[in-house]
Short mmCIF file of C-alpha atoms in Angstrom, two decimals:
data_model
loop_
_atom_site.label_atom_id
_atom_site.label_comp_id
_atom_site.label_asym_id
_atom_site.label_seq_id
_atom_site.Cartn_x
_atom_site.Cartn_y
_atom_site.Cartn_z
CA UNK I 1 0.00 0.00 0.00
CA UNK I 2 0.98 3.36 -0.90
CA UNK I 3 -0.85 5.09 2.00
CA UNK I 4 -1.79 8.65 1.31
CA UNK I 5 0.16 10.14 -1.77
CA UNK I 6 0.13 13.95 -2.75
CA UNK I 7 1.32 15.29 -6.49
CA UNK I 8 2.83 17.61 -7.22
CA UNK I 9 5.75 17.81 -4.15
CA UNK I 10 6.61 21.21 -5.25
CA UNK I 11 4.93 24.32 -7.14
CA UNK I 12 5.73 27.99 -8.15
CA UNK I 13 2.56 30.20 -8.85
CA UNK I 14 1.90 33.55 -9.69
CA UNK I 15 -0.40 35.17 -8.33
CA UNK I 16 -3.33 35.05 -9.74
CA UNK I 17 -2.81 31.86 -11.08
CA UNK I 18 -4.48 28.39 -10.18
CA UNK I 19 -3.95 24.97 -9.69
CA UNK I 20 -5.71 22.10 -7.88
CA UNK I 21 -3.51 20.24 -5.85
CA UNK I 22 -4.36 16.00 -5.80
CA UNK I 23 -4.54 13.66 -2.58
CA UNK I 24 -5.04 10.05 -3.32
CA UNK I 25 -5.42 7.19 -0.30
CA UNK I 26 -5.66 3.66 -1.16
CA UNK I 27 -6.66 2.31 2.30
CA UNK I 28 -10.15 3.01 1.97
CA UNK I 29 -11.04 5.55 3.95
CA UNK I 30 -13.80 7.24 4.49
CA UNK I 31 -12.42 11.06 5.83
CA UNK I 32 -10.39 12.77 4.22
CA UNK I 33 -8.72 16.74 5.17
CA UNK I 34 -6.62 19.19 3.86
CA UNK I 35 -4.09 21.04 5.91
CA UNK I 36 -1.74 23.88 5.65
CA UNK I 37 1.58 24.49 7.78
CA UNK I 38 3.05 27.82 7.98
CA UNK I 39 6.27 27.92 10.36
CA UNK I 40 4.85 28.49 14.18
CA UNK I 41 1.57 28.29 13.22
CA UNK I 42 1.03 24.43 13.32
CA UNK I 43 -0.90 22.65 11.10
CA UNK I 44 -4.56 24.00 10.16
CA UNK I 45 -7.85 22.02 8.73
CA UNK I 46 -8.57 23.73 5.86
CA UNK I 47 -11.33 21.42 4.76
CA UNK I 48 -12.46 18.15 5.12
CA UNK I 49 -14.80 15.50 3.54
CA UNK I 50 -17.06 12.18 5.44
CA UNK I 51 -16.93 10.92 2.38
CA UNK I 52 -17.47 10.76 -1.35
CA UNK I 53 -19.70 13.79 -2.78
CA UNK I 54 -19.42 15.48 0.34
CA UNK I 55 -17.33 18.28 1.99
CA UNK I 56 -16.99 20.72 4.74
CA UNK I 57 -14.97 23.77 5.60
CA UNK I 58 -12.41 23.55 8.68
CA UNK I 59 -10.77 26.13 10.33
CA UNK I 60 -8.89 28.06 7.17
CA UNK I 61 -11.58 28.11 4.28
CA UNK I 62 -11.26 30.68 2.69
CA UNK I 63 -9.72 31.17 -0.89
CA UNK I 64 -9.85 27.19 -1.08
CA UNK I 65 -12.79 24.98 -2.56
CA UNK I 66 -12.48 20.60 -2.72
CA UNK I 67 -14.06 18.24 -4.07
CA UNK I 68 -14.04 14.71 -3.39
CA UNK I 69 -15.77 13.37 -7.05
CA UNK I 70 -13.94 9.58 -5.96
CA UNK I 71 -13.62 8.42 -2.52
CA UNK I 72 -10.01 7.59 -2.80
CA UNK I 73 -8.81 11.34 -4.24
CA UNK I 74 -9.59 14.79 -2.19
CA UNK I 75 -8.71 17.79 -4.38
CA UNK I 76 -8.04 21.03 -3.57
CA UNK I 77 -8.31 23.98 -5.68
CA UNK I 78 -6.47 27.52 -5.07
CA UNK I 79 -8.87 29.67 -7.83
CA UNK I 80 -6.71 32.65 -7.65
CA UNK I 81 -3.23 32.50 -5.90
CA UNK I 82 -1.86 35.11 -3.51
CA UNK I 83 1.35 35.18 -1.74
CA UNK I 84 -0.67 34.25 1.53
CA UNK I 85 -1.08 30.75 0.43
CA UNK I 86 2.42 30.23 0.54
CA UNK I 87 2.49 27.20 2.86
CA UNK I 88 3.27 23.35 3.02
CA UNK I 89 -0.44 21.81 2.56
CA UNK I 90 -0.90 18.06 3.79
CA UNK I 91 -3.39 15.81 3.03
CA UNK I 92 -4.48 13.14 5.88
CA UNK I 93 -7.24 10.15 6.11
CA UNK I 94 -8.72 8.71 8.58
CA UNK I 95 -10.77 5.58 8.60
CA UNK I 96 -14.59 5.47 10.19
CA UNK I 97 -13.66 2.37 12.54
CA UNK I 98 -13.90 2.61 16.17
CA UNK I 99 -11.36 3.09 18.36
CA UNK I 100 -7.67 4.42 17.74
CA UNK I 101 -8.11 2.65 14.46
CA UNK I 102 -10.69 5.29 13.51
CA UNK I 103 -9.27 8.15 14.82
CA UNK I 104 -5.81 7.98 13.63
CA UNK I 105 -5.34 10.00 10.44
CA UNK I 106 -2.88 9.62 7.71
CA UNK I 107 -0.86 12.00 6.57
CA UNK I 108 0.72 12.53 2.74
CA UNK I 109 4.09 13.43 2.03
CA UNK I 110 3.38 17.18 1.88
CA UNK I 111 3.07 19.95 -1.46
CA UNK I 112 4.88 22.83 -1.02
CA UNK I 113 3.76 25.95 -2.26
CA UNK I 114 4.97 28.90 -3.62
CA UNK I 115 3.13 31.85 -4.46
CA UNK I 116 4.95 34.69 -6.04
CA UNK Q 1 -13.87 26.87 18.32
CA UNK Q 2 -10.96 25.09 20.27
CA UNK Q 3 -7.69 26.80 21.02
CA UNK Q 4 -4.65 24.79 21.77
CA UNK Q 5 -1.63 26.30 23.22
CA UNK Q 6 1.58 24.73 23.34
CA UNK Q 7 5.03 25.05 24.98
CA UNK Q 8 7.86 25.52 25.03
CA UNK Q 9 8.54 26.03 21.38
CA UNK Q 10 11.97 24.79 21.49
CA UNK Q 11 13.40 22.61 23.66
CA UNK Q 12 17.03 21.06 23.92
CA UNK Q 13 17.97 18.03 26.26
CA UNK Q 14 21.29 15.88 26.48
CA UNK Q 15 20.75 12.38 25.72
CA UNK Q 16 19.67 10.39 28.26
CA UNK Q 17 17.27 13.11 29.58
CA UNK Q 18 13.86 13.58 30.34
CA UNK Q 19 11.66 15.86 28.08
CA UNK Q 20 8.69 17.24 28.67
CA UNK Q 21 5.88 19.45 26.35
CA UNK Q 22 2.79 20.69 27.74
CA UNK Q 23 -0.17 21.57 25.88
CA UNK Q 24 -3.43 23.41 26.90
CA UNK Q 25 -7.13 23.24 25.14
CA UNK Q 26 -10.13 25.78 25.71
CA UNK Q 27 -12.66 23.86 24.93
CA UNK Q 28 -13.85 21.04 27.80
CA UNK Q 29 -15.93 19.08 25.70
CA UNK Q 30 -12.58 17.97 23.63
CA UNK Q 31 -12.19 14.33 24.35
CA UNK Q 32 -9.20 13.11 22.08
CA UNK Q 33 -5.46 14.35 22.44
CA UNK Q 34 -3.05 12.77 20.07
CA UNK Q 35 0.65 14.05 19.77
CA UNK Q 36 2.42 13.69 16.00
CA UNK Q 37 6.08 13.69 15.38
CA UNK Q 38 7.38 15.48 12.40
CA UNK Q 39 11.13 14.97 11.17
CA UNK Q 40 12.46 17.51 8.77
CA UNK Q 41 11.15 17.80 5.83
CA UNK Q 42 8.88 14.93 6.87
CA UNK Q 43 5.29 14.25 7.27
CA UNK Q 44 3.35 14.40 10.72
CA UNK Q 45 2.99 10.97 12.36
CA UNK Q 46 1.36 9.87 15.15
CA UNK Q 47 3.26 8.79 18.10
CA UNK Q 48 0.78 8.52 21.03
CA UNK Q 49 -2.76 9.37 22.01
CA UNK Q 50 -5.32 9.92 24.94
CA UNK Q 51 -8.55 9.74 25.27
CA UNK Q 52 -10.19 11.85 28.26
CA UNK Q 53 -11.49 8.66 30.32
CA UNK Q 54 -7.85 7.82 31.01
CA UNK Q 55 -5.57 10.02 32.82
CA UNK Q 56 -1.94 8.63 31.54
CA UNK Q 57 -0.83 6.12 28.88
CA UNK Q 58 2.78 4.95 28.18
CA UNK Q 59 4.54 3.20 25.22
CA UNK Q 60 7.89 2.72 25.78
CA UNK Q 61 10.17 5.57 26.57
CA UNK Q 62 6.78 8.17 25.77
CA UNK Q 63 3.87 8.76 27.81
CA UNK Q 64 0.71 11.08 27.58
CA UNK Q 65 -0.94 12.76 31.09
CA UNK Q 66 -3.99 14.29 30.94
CA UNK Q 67 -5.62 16.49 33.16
CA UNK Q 68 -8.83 17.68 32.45
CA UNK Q 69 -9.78 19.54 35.66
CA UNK Q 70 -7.06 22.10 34.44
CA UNK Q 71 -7.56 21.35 30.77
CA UNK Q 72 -4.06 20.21 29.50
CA UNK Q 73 -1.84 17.26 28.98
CA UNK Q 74 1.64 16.52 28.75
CA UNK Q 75 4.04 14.64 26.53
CA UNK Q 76 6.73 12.92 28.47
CA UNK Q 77 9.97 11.31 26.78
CA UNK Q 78 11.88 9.41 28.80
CA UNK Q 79 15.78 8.37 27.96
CA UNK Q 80 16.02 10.59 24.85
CA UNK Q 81 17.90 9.44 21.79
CA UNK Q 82 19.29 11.83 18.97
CA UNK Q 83 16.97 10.24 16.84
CA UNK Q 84 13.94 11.83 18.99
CA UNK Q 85 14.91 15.61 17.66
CA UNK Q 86 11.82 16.42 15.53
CA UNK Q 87 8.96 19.16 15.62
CA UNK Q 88 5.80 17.42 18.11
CA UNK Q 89 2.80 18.53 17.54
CA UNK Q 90 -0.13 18.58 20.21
CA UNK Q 91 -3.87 18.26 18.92
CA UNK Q 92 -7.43 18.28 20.49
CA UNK Q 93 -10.65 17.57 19.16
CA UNK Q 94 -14.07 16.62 20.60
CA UNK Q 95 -16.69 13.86 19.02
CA UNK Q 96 -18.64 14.75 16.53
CA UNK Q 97 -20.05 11.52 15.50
CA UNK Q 98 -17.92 12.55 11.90
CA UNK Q 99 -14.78 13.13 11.31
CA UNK Q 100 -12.95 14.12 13.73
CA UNK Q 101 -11.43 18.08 13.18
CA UNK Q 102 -8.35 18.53 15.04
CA UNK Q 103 -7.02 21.37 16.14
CA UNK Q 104 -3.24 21.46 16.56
CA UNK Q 105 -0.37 23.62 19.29
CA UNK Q 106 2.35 25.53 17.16
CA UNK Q 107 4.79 22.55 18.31
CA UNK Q 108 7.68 22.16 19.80
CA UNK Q 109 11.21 21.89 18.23
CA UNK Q 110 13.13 19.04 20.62
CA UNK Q 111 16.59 18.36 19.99
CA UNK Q 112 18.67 15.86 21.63
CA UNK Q 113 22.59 16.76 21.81
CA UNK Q 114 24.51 13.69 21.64
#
């Protein structure tokens, strides 16, 4: 298994631009989140999904939309770039079991962004 | 909405030392506190977690206290190794019968001198 994968590892933007940026799980789970880490700031739910055709926004919304069309990919779309969305975003799953086995979430390998 | 504080924000210990990082949460009906270990460059993974019926839990040389008269909880490495310098991360998060939406401390930069 692969786990949770995130393409691409590293992009330069203007602003203005836009790109969507691509989680894929193969352990079939059921939640799925976006994060972003900025340096002393932690990591910060951006949005989430409970599964496929649905999403919700976290703590960071704004400036962001997903869409999870599949239940093993979570996109996330920056419309129009600005230099505030400079930030390593992670991807993470979780599964719907009980226990520490549901509650544990996955994380990708990280996209780091660069918005000039 | 939950606010997690977290300190100290860096932290150095010889090896063979103790270290500790506390964390504090706002919000009382938070009921899950897991701590993630991040290596540079690396992604978060989880290293140990609470739940607020239990008031400590231990794996190995780590262990996770929870108070939640006061509202915080501790991460407690015993014995540190060089290869225990990383970024942890506290989170809390309360039930919401979904998934769960954490909400994470700034973290803590440990680093073990050899």
């Amino acid at each position: 298994n692969a786990g949770v994968t995130q393409t691409p590892k590293f992009r330069v933007l203007k602003t203005g631009q836009s790109m969507t940026l691509l989680c894929a799980q193969d352990m079939n789970h059921e939640y799925m989140y976006w994060y972003r880490q900025d340096p002393g700031m932690g990591l910060r739910l951006i949005h989430y999904s409970v599964g496929e055709g649905t999403t919700a926004k976290g703590e960071v919304p704004d400036g962001y939309n997903v869409s999870r069309l599949k239940k093993q990919n979570f996109l996330l779309g920056l419309e129009s770039a600005a230099p505030s969305q400079t930030s390593v975003y992670f991807c993470a799953s979780s599964s719907t079991l009980s226990g520490r086995a549901g509650e544990t979430q996955y994380f990708g390998p990280g996209t780091r962004l660069l918005v000039l | 909405g939950e606010n997690v504080e977290q300190h100290p924000s860096t932290l150095s210990v010889q090896e063979g030392d103790s270290a500790v990082i506390k964390c504090t949460y706002s919000d009382s009906a938070s009921n899950y506190f897991p701590w993630y270990k991040q290596e540079l460059g690396k992604r978060p993974q989880l290293i140990i977690d609470i739940r607020s019926n239990v008031g400590e839990k231990k794996d190995q040389r780590i262990a996770v206290t929870l108070n939640k008269t006061a509202k915080h909880f501790s991460l407690h490495i015993t014995e540190t190794q060089p290869e225990d310098s990383a970024v942890y991360f506290c989170a809390a998060s309360r039930s919401s019968g979904s998934a769960r939406q954490l909400t994470f401390g700034s973290g803590t930069q440990l680093t073990v001198l050899p």
